[in-house]
Coordinates of C-alpha atoms in Angstrom, one line a residue:
X1355 CA 266.4 164.8 232.5
X1356 CA 266.0 168.6 232.3
X1357 CA 262.8 168.2 230.2
X1358 CA 259.9 165.7 230.0
X1359 CA 260.6 162.8 227.6
X1360 CA 258.4 162.4 224.5
X1361 CA 259.6 159.2 222.9
X1362 CA 262.7 157.0 222.4
X1363 CA 264.3 154.4 220.3
X1364 CA 267.1 151.9 220.8
X1365 CA 270.6 152.3 219.2
X1366 CA 273.0 149.3 218.8
X1367 CA 276.3 149.4 220.5
X1368 CA 279.3 147.0 220.5
X1369 CA 279.0 146.5 224.3
X1370 CA 275.5 147.3 225.5
X1371 CA 272.2 148.6 224.1
X1372 CA 271.9 152.3 224.1
X1373 CA 268.7 154.4 224.4
X1374 CA 268.1 157.6 222.5
X1375 CA 265.4 159.8 224.2
X1376 CA 263.7 162.7 222.6
X1377 CA 262.2 165.4 224.9
X1378 CA 259.2 167.6 224.3
X1379 CA 261.7 170.4 223.4
X1380 CA 263.1 168.2 220.5
X1381 CA 266.3 167.6 222.5
X1382 CA 268.0 164.2 221.7
X1383 CA 269.8 162.5 224.7
X1384 CA 271.8 159.3 224.3
X1385 CA 272.0 157.1 227.4
X1386 CA 274.2 154.1 227.9
X1387 CA 273.0 152.5 231.1
X1388 CA 272.4 155.3 233.5
X1389 CA 275.2 157.5 232.0
X1390 CA 274.3 160.3 229.5
X1391 CA 276.6 160.1 226.5
X1392 CA 275.5 163.4 224.8
X1393 CA 272.6 165.7 224.4
X1394 CA 271.8 168.0 221.5
X1395 CA 269.0 169.3 219.3
X1396 CA 269.5 168.3 215.6
X1397 CA 266.7 170.3 214.2
X1398 CA 264.8 173.4 215.5
X1399 CA 261.2 172.4 215.5
X1400 CA 258.0 173.5 217.4
X1401 CA 257.1 170.0 218.5
X1402 CA 258.8 166.6 218.5
X1403 CA 257.8 163.7 216.2
X1404 CA 258.5 160.0 215.7
X1405 CA 262.1 158.9 215.4
X1406 CA 263.7 155.5 214.6
X1407 CA 267.1 154.0 214.0
X1408 CA 267.7 152.5 210.6
X1409 CA 270.0 149.5 211.0
X1410 CA 270.9 149.0 207.3
X1411 CA 272.2 152.6 206.8
X1412 CA 273.2 153.2 210.5
X1413 CA 271.2 156.4 210.4
X1414 CA 268.8 158.2 212.6
X1415 CA 265.5 159.1 211.0
X1416 CA 263.5 161.9 212.6
X1417 CA 260.2 163.7 211.6
X1418 CA 259.4 167.3 212.5
X1419 CA 257.2 169.9 210.9
X1420 CA 255.9 167.7 208.1
X1421 CA 259.4 166.6 206.9
X1422 CA 261.5 163.4 207.2
X1423 CA 265.2 163.8 208.0
X1424 CA 268.0 161.2 207.9
X1425 CA 271.4 161.7 209.4
X1426 CA 274.3 159.3 210.0
X1427 CA 274.3 158.4 213.7
X1428 CA 278.1 158.4 213.8
X1429 CA 278.1 162.0 212.6
X1430 CA 275.6 162.9 215.3
X1431 CA 277.6 161.2 218.0
X1432 CA 280.8 162.7 216.8
X1433 CA 279.5 166.3 217.1
X1434 CA 278.3 165.5 220.6
X1435 CA 277.6 168.7 222.6
X1436 CA 279.6 171.0 220.4
X1437 CA 276.5 172.8 219.1
X1438 CA 277.6 172.6 215.4
X1439 CA 275.0 172.4 212.7
X1440 CA 274.1 168.9 211.6
X1441 CA 274.0 168.2 207.9
X1442 CA 271.3 165.7 206.9
X1443 CA 271.9 163.0 204.4
X1444 CA 268.5 163.6 202.8
X1445 CA 265.2 165.3 203.6
X1446 CA 261.7 164.3 202.3
X1447 CA 258.7 166.6 202.4
X1448 CA 255.7 164.6 203.7
X1449 CA 253.2 167.3 203.3
X1450 CA 251.4 166.1 206.4
X1451 CA 252.0 165.5 210.1
X1452 CA 253.8 162.3 210.9
X1453 CA 252.0 160.2 213.4
X1454 CA 254.1 157.0 213.7
X1455 CA 257.2 155.5 212.0
X1456 CA 258.6 152.0 211.7
X1457 CA 261.5 150.2 210.0
X1458 CA 261.3 146.9 208.0
X1459 CA 264.6 145.3 207.1
X1460 CA 263.9 141.6 207.5
X1461 CA 265.5 139.7 204.6
X1462 CA 264.6 139.3 201.7
X1463 CA 262.5 142.4 202.0
X1464 CA 264.1 145.6 200.7
X1465 CA 265.0 147.8 203.7
X1466 CA 262.2 150.3 204.0
X1467 CA 261.0 153.2 206.2
X1468 CA 257.2 153.1 206.9
X1469 CA 255.8 156.5 207.8
X1470 CA 252.2 157.0 208.9
X1471 CA 250.8 160.5 208.4
X1472 CA 247.2 161.6 209.1
X1473 CA 245.8 160.7 205.7
X1474 CA 248.8 159.0 204.0
X1475 CA 251.1 156.0 204.6
X1476 CA 254.5 156.4 202.9
X1477 CA 257.0 153.6 202.2
X1478 CA 260.5 154.9 201.4
X1479 CA 263.8 153.4 200.8
X1480 CA 266.7 154.1 203.2
X1481 CA 267.9 156.6 200.6
X1482 CA 264.7 158.7 200.8
X1483 CA 263.0 157.4 197.6
X1484 CA 259.2 156.7 197.7
X1485 CA 258.4 153.0 197.0
X1486 CA 254.6 153.3 197.3
X1487 CA 252.0 155.2 199.3
X1488 CA 248.5 154.6 200.6
X1489 CA 245.7 157.2 200.8
X1490 CA 243.5 156.9 203.9
X1491 CA 239.9 157.9 204.1
X1492 CA 240.1 158.5 207.9
X1493 CA 242.8 159.9 210.1
X1494 CA 245.5 157.3 211.0
X1495 CA 246.2 156.9 214.7
X1496 CA 248.7 154.0 215.0
X1497 CA 251.0 151.9 212.9
X1498 CA 252.4 148.4 213.3
X1499 CA 254.8 146.6 210.9
X1500 CA 254.9 142.9 211.6
X1501 CA 256.5 139.7 210.2
X1502 CA 254.8 136.3 210.0
X1503 CA 258.0 134.3 209.7
X1504 CA 257.6 133.5 206.0
X1505 CA 260.0 134.6 203.3
X1506 CA 258.2 137.3 201.3
X1507 CA 259.2 140.4 199.4
X1508 CA 256.2 142.4 200.6
X1509 CA 255.8 144.6 203.7
X1510 CA 253.0 143.6 206.1
X1511 CA 251.5 146.4 208.1
X1512 CA 248.5 147.2 210.2
X1513 CA 247.0 150.8 210.5
X1514 CA 244.5 152.0 213.1
X1515 CA 242.2 154.9 212.2
X1516 CA 240.0 157.4 214.0
X1517 CA 236.9 155.5 212.9
X1518 CA 237.7 152.6 215.2
X1519 CA 239.0 150.5 212.3
X1520 CA 242.0 148.3 211.8
X1521 CA 243.3 148.0 208.2
X1522 CA 245.7 145.2 207.3
X1523 CA 247.9 145.9 204.2
X1524 CA 250.3 143.8 202.1
X1525 CA 252.4 146.6 200.7
X1526 CA 249.7 149.0 199.4
X1527 CA 247.0 146.4 198.9
X1528 CA 244.2 146.2 201.5
X1529 CA 243.9 142.6 202.7
X1530 CA 241.5 142.8 205.7
X1531 CA 239.7 145.3 207.9
X1532 CA 238.0 145.0 211.3
X1533 CA 236.3 147.2 213.9
X1534 CA 237.6 148.0 217.4
X1535 CA 235.7 149.1 220.4
X1536 CA 237.8 152.3 220.9
X1537 CA 240.2 154.5 219.0
X1538 CA 243.6 152.8 219.1
X1539 CA 246.7 155.0 219.6
X1540 CA 249.3 152.3 220.0
X1541 CA 249.4 148.9 218.4
X1542 CA 251.8 146.0 219.0
X1543 CA 252.0 142.3 218.2
X1544 CA 252.5 140.3 221.4
X1545 CA 252.9 136.7 222.6
X1546 CA 251.9 135.6 226.1
X1547 CA 253.1 132.1 226.9
X1548 CA 252.3 129.3 224.6
X1549 CA 248.5 129.8 224.9
X1550 CA 248.2 133.3 223.4
X1551 CA 250.6 133.8 220.5
X1552 CA 250.7 136.6 217.9
X1553 CA 247.8 138.5 219.5
X1554 CA 247.1 142.2 219.1
X1555 CA 247.8 144.5 222.0
X1556 CA 245.9 147.8 221.6
X1557 CA 246.0 150.9 223.7
X1558 CA 243.0 153.2 223.3
X1559 CA 242.6 156.9 223.9
X1560 CA 240.8 156.1 227.2
X1561 CA 243.9 154.3 228.5
X1562 CA 242.3 150.9 228.0
X1563 CA 244.6 148.0 226.9
X1564 CA 242.9 145.3 224.8
X1565 CA 244.3 142.0 223.9
X1566 CA 242.7 140.1 221.0
X1567 CA 242.8 138.4 217.7
X1568 CA 242.3 139.9 214.3
X1569 CA 238.7 139.1 213.8
X1570 CA 237.4 136.0 215.5
X1571 CA 239.3 133.0 216.9
X1572 CA 239.5 130.2 214.3
X1573 CA 237.0 127.4 214.6
X1574 CA 238.6 124.0 214.7
X1575 CA 235.5 122.2 213.6
X1576 CA 236.0 120.0 210.5
X1577 CA 233.3 119.1 208.0
X1578 CA 232.7 115.3 208.2
X1579 CA 233.5 113.4 205.0
X1580 CA 230.4 112.0 203.2
X1581 CA 231.2 108.5 201.9
X1582 CA 227.7 107.7 200.8
X1583 CA 227.2 106.5 197.2
X1584 CA 225.0 108.7 195.0
X1585 CA 223.1 107.0 192.1
X1586 CA 223.2 109.8 189.5
X1587 CA 220.9 108.1 187.1
X1588 CA 218.2 108.0 189.8
X1589 CA 218.7 111.6 190.7
X1590 CA 218.5 112.7 187.1
X1591 CA 215.2 110.8 186.6
X1592 CA 213.8 112.4 189.8
X1593 CA 214.8 115.9 188.5
X1594 CA 213.1 115.2 185.2
X1595 CA 209.9 114.1 187.0
X1596 CA 209.9 117.2 189.1
X1597 CA 210.4 119.4 186.0
X1598 CA 207.5 117.6 184.3
X1599 CA 205.2 118.1 187.2
X1600 CA 206.0 121.8 187.4
X1601 CA 205.4 122.2 183.7
X1602 CA 202.0 120.4 184.0
X1603 CA 200.9 122.5 187.0
X1604 CA 201.6 125.8 185.2
X1605 CA 201.0 128.8 187.4
X1606 CA 198.8 127.0 189.9
X1607 CA 199.2 128.4 193.4
X1608 CA 200.7 131.6 192.1
X1609 CA 198.9 134.9 192.8
X1610 CA 197.7 136.4 189.6
X1611 CA 198.1 140.1 189.5
X1612 CA 195.5 142.1 187.7
X1613 CA 196.6 144.2 184.8
X1614 CA 195.1 147.6 184.1
X1615 CA 193.4 147.6 180.7
X1616 CA 191.6 150.4 178.9
X1617 CA 189.1 149.9 176.0
X1618 CA 187.4 152.7 174.0
X1619 CA 184.1 152.4 172.2
X1620 CA 182.6 155.3 170.2
X1621 CA 178.8 155.7 170.4
X1622 CA 176.4 157.3 167.9
X1623 CA 176.9 160.9 167.2
X1624 CA 174.7 163.3 169.1
X1625 CA 173.6 166.9 168.9
X1626 CA 175.5 169.4 170.9
X1627 CA 174.0 170.9 174.1
X1628 CA 174.7 173.9 176.2
X1629 CA 177.1 171.9 178.2
X1630 CA 179.4 171.5 175.2
X1631 CA 180.9 174.6 173.8
X1632 CA 180.9 173.1 170.3
X1633 CA 180.8 175.0 167.0
X1634 CA 177.5 175.4 165.3
X1635 CA 176.4 172.2 163.6
X1636 CA 179.2 170.2 165.1
X1637 CA 178.1 166.8 166.5
X1638 CA 179.2 165.2 169.8
X1639 CA 181.0 161.9 169.8
X1640 CA 180.4 160.1 173.2
X1641 CA 183.4 157.8 173.8
X1642 CA 183.0 155.2 176.5
X1643 CA 186.2 154.3 178.2
X1644 CA 186.1 151.0 180.1
X1645 CA 188.7 150.3 182.8
X1646 CA 189.5 146.9 184.1
X1647 CA 192.0 145.6 186.6
X1648 CA 191.6 148.6 189.0
X1649 CA 191.1 146.6 192.2
X1650 CA 192.8 148.1 195.2
X1651 CA 193.2 151.6 193.6
X1652 CA 192.2 154.7 195.6
X1653 CA 191.6 156.8 192.5
X1654 CA 191.9 156.4 188.8
X1655 CA 192.8 159.5 186.6
X1656 CA 192.3 159.6 182.9
X1657 CA 194.4 162.2 181.0
X1658 CA 193.5 163.2 177.5
X1659 CA 195.7 164.6 174.7
X1660 CA 193.8 165.6 171.6
X1661 CA 193.2 168.5 169.3
X1662 CA 189.5 167.8 169.5
X1663 CA 187.8 169.5 172.4
X1664 CA 186.4 167.8 175.6
X1665 CA 184.6 169.1 178.6
X1666 CA 187.9 168.5 180.6
X1667 CA 191.4 167.2 179.9
X1668 CA 191.3 165.0 183.0
X1669 CA 188.7 162.7 184.5
X1670 CA 188.9 161.1 187.9
X1671 CA 187.1 158.1 189.4
X1672 CA 187.2 157.9 193.2
X1673 CA 187.2 154.5 195.0
X1674 CA 186.8 152.4 191.8
X1675 CA 185.7 148.8 191.8
X1676 CA 186.6 146.0 189.5
X1677 CA 185.3 147.6 186.3
X1678 CA 184.5 151.2 185.7
X1679 CA 183.1 153.0 182.6
X1680 CA 183.7 156.7 181.9
X1681 CA 181.9 158.6 179.2
X1682 CA 183.9 161.4 177.5
X1683 CA 182.5 163.7 174.8
X1684 CA 184.6 164.9 171.9
X1685 CA 183.6 167.7 169.6
X1686 CA 185.0 170.6 167.5
X1687 CA 185.5 173.6 169.7
X1688 CA 187.1 177.1 169.6
X1689 CA 190.3 176.0 167.9
X1690 CA 190.3 174.0 164.6
X1691 CA 191.4 170.4 165.2
X1692 CA 194.1 168.8 163.1
X1693 CA 193.6 165.1 163.9
X1694 CA 190.9 162.6 164.7
X1695 CA 193.2 160.6 166.9
X1696 CA 192.8 161.0 170.7
X1697 CA 195.4 159.7 173.2
X1698 CA 194.3 158.6 176.6
X1699 CA 196.5 157.6 179.6
X1700 CA 195.0 156.1 182.8
X1701 CA 196.9 156.0 186.1
X1702 CA 195.8 154.3 189.4
X1703 CA 196.9 155.9 192.6
X1704 CA 197.7 153.2 195.1
X1705 CA 198.6 150.4 192.8
X1706 CA 200.6 152.6 190.5
X1707 CA 199.2 150.8 187.4
X1708 CA 199.3 152.7 184.1
X1709 CA 197.6 152.1 180.8
X1710 CA 198.0 154.1 177.5
X1711 CA 195.9 153.8 174.4
X1712 CA 195.1 155.8 171.2
X1713 CA 191.7 155.9 169.5
X1714 CA 190.4 157.4 166.3
X1715 CA 187.0 159.0 166.6
X1716 CA 184.6 158.8 163.6
X1717 CA 185.5 160.9 160.6
X1718 CA 182.1 162.7 160.7
X1719 CA 183.0 164.2 164.2
X1720 CA 185.5 166.6 162.5
X1721 CA 184.1 167.0 159.0
X1722 CA 180.9 167.7 157.2
X1723 CA 180.1 167.4 153.5
X1724 CA 180.6 170.4 151.2
X1725 CA 181.2 171.2 147.6
X1726 CA 184.6 170.2 146.3
X1727 CA 187.0 172.9 145.2
X1728 CA 189.2 172.5 142.1
X1729 CA 191.8 175.0 143.1
X1730 CA 194.0 174.4 146.2
X1731 CA 197.5 175.1 147.5
X1732 CA 198.5 171.6 148.7
X1733 CA 197.8 168.5 146.5
X1734 CA 198.6 164.9 146.9
X1735 CA 198.0 162.0 144.3
X1736 CA 197.6 158.4 145.4
X1737 CA 198.2 155.8 142.8
X1738 CA 196.5 152.4 143.1
X1739 CA 197.1 149.1 141.4
X1740 CA 193.3 148.4 141.4
X1741 CA 190.4 150.3 140.0
X1742 CA 189.0 153.3 141.9
X1743 CA 186.3 152.8 144.4
X1744 CA 183.3 155.2 144.1
X1745 CA 183.7 157.9 146.8
X1746 CA 180.0 157.8 147.7
X1747 CA 180.6 154.1 148.6
X1748 CA 183.8 154.8 150.6
X1749 CA 182.3 157.7 152.6
X1750 CA 178.8 156.2 152.9
X1751 CA 178.0 158.3 156.1
X1752 CA 177.8 161.4 153.9
X1753 CA 174.8 162.1 151.6
X1754 CA 176.7 162.4 148.4
X1755 CA 175.7 160.8 145.1
X1756 CA 178.8 161.8 143.1
X1757 CA 181.2 158.8 142.9
X1758 CA 184.1 160.9 141.5
X1759 CA 184.4 163.9 143.8
X1760 CA 183.6 164.8 147.4
X1761 CA 184.4 167.8 149.6
X1762 CA 184.9 167.9 153.4
X1763 CA 184.7 171.0 155.6
X1764 CA 185.7 171.2 159.3
X1765 CA 182.6 172.0 161.4
X1766 CA 182.4 175.7 162.0
X1767 CA 185.5 176.6 160.0
X1768 CA 186.1 177.7 156.4
X1769 CA 188.6 174.9 155.9
X1770 CA 187.8 172.3 153.1
X1771 CA 189.5 169.2 151.7
X1772 CA 188.5 167.9 148.3
X1773 CA 188.9 164.4 147.0
X1774 CA 188.8 163.4 143.2
X1775 CA 189.1 160.1 141.4
X1776 CA 190.5 159.3 137.9
X1777 CA 189.1 155.9 136.8
X1778 CA 191.3 155.7 133.8
X1779 CA 194.6 156.1 135.7
X1780 CA 193.3 154.6 139.0
X1781 CA 194.4 157.7 140.9
X1782 CA 193.0 159.6 143.9
X1783 CA 193.7 163.3 144.3
X1784 CA 193.4 165.0 147.6
X1785 CA 193.8 168.8 147.8
X1786 CA 193.3 171.6 150.3
X1787 CA 194.6 175.0 151.5
X1788 CA 195.4 173.6 154.9
X1789 CA 198.4 171.3 155.1
X1790 CA 197.5 169.8 158.5
X1791 CA 194.1 168.7 157.2
X1792 CA 195.7 167.0 154.2
X1793 CA 197.2 164.3 156.4
X1794 CA 193.9 163.6 158.2
X1795 CA 191.9 163.0 155.0
X1796 CA 194.7 161.0 153.3
X1797 CA 195.0 158.7 156.4
X1798 CA 191.3 158.1 156.4
X1799 CA 191.1 157.5 152.7
X1800 CA 194.0 155.0 152.8
X1801 CA 192.4 153.0 155.6
X1802 CA 189.0 152.8 153.9
X1803 CA 190.6 151.7 150.6
X1804 CA 192.4 148.9 152.4
X1805 CA 189.2 147.7 153.9
X1806 CA 187.2 148.0 150.7
X1807 CA 190.0 146.4 148.5
X1808 CA 191.9 143.7 150.1
X1809 CA 195.6 143.7 149.2
X1810 CA 195.5 147.0 147.4
X1811 CA 198.9 148.7 146.8
X1812 CA 199.0 152.5 147.1
X1813 CA 201.8 154.8 146.2
X1814 CA 202.3 158.6 146.5
X1815 CA 205.1 161.1 146.1
X1816 CA 205.1 163.7 148.8
X1817 CA 206.5 167.0 147.6
X1818 CA 209.4 168.4 149.6
X1819 CA 207.8 171.8 149.6
X1820 CA 205.2 170.5 152.1
X1821 CA 207.9 169.5 154.5
X1822 CA 210.0 172.7 154.0
X1823 CA 207.0 174.8 154.7
X1824 CA 206.6 173.3 158.1
X1825 CA 210.3 173.5 158.7
X1826 CA 210.2 177.2 157.8
X1827 CA 207.4 177.8 160.3
X1828 CA 209.4 176.1 163.0
X1829 CA 212.6 178.0 162.2
X1830 CA 210.6 181.3 162.3
X1831 CA 209.1 180.4 165.7
X1832 CA 212.6 179.6 167.0
X1833 CA 213.9 183.0 165.8
X1834 CA 210.9 184.7 167.4
X1835 CA 211.7 182.8 170.6
X1836 CA 215.3 184.0 170.6
X1837 CA 214.2 187.6 170.1
X1838 CA 211.7 187.4 172.9
X1839 CA 214.4 185.8 175.2
X1840 CA 216.7 188.8 174.4
X1841 CA 213.9 191.3 175.1
X1842 CA 213.2 189.5 178.4
X1843 CA 216.8 189.5 179.3
X1844 CA 217.2 193.2 178.6
X1845 CA 214.1 194.0 180.7
X1846 CA 215.4 191.9 183.5
X1847 CA 218.7 193.7 183.6
X1848 CA 216.8 197.1 183.5
X1849 CA 214.7 196.0 186.5
X1850 CA 217.7 194.9 188.4
X1851 CA 219.4 198.2 187.8
X1852 CA 216.3 200.1 188.9
X1853 CA 216.0 198.0 192.0
X1854 CA 219.7 198.6 192.8
X1855 CA 219.2 202.4 192.3
X1856 CA 216.1 202.4 194.6
X1857 CA 217.9 200.5 197.3
X1858 CA 220.8 202.8 197.2
X1859 CA 218.5 205.8 197.6
X1860 CA 216.5 204.2 200.5
X1861 CA 219.7 203.8 202.5
X1862 CA 220.0 207.5 203.0
X1863 CA 219.3 208.7 206.5
X1864 CA 216.9 211.3 205.1
X1865 CA 214.8 209.4 202.5
X1866 CA 213.3 211.5 199.7
X1867 CA 209.9 211.1 198.1
X1868 CA 209.9 209.0 195.0
X1869 CA 207.2 210.4 192.7
X1870 CA 207.5 207.7 190.1
X1871 CA 207.0 204.9 192.7
X1872 CA 204.0 206.7 194.2
X1873 CA 202.5 207.0 190.8
X1874 CA 203.1 203.3 190.2
X1875 CA 201.5 202.4 193.5
X1876 CA 198.5 204.6 192.9
X1877 CA 197.9 203.2 189.4
X1878 CA 198.1 199.6 190.7
X1879 CA 195.7 200.5 193.6
X1880 CA 193.2 201.9 191.2
X1881 CA 193.4 198.8 189.0
X1882 CA 192.8 196.5 191.9
X1883 CA 189.8 198.5 193.2
X1884 CA 188.3 198.5 189.7
X1885 CA 188.6 194.7 189.5
X1886 CA 187.0 194.3 192.9
X1887 CA 184.1 196.5 192.0
X1888 CA 183.5 195.0 188.6
X1889 CA 180.4 192.7 188.2
X1890 CA 182.5 189.9 186.7
X1891 CA 184.9 189.6 189.7

């Protein structure tokens, strides 16, 4: 041969078997015995590819440059060495490099051309129509189409990939996969005598030939037949006895995990000290938080969410024992509170246990007694199905003797809430100029009425204006937020433009003096020095 051979396929002949050899230069040479019948190049290509003879259509199928070509072999043999251009019966664009090719024409299977590309397996008819395709996750390296001797309409194939995996398909359905020791580049189904039949012969990239089964060799062990008689009535009774014993034993023998619990107890009100930044005359409510089930925790943190002030929003207990008590003081501080409810959340680092609770501090922590006011912006009327309870009896902690009216003022703030009763109509009227305080007093009044009068029914009509006022405030805040976002965006764009201008000027080989930058640096330096020398630094 004038060139090195690349691959070959067999071609049927009336007398003897012929061999068609493809060289590395894509030259096809037909040999009959040791005689060369013809030699020609059917398609100009940079490199050769797989080729196969299709018996049903008597065609030669070649693959070069990502395309699949089919030509009648009689036409190819008739042209011989004339050098005339070959007209293909059909051409199929694979879109990928063809790695291997095989034919399947065993009856009753429809004659098919199986083409393995790097990431795709195509199954085409002898006319070039796609029957199905398989998308591979790894690069395919070898293809084998086999027949198990059973009549079936499906194509059985095995694909080897670059990840040392063998994939067994029934048409385009994956049936089995297994691992190999090396990357397989050639795969055949072989039989060696009567001992080793239908074994896989695999050639690796290292030149190693492996012979083995797909998976493991079948185990011929058979499970013995159990002919013993089973008394089902006895077995059912035993099962019932076991269930009864389990029910009686309960959770005996099981490890009981401790659960983190948090209890809050409010102590008597105290006077404020220097430690507490409370408003003038505002009392201190010492709240004792008891934690249980904290065994094994490295640290317990208690987080507080409340409009009332505390000395800290977080308290930590290091290396806690079985039970710990934390004392937290609540009082009226710099900002006016809007609720007497405090929310506490405890978390144990180490055991990751968490507990959440809410507690209402005494009403007197937030309010003190004052004269009621007849005129107010926000009013709410409570209707009761029972007679009105005297207000000096309901709010016994305040020193009032008037049973029909009482006034409350937030400690340190000019914010009052007034409560009036109408005995003839059995109504309570709550009014204030602060909408948020209205909810606090109404909630407290309702709870005290339910304690004083068992089964009392209360009814109130909440004006929509109270709700729309809050909604208007929220909408106004959202509009302000959008305006601020626009201003920040404009300032950011200006800063980016200034930075780009300064960078463009600093790229000059002869940099100039920037007076505005020097002024900015000088001003910033003076401010830093002034802060350092100040007595409060």
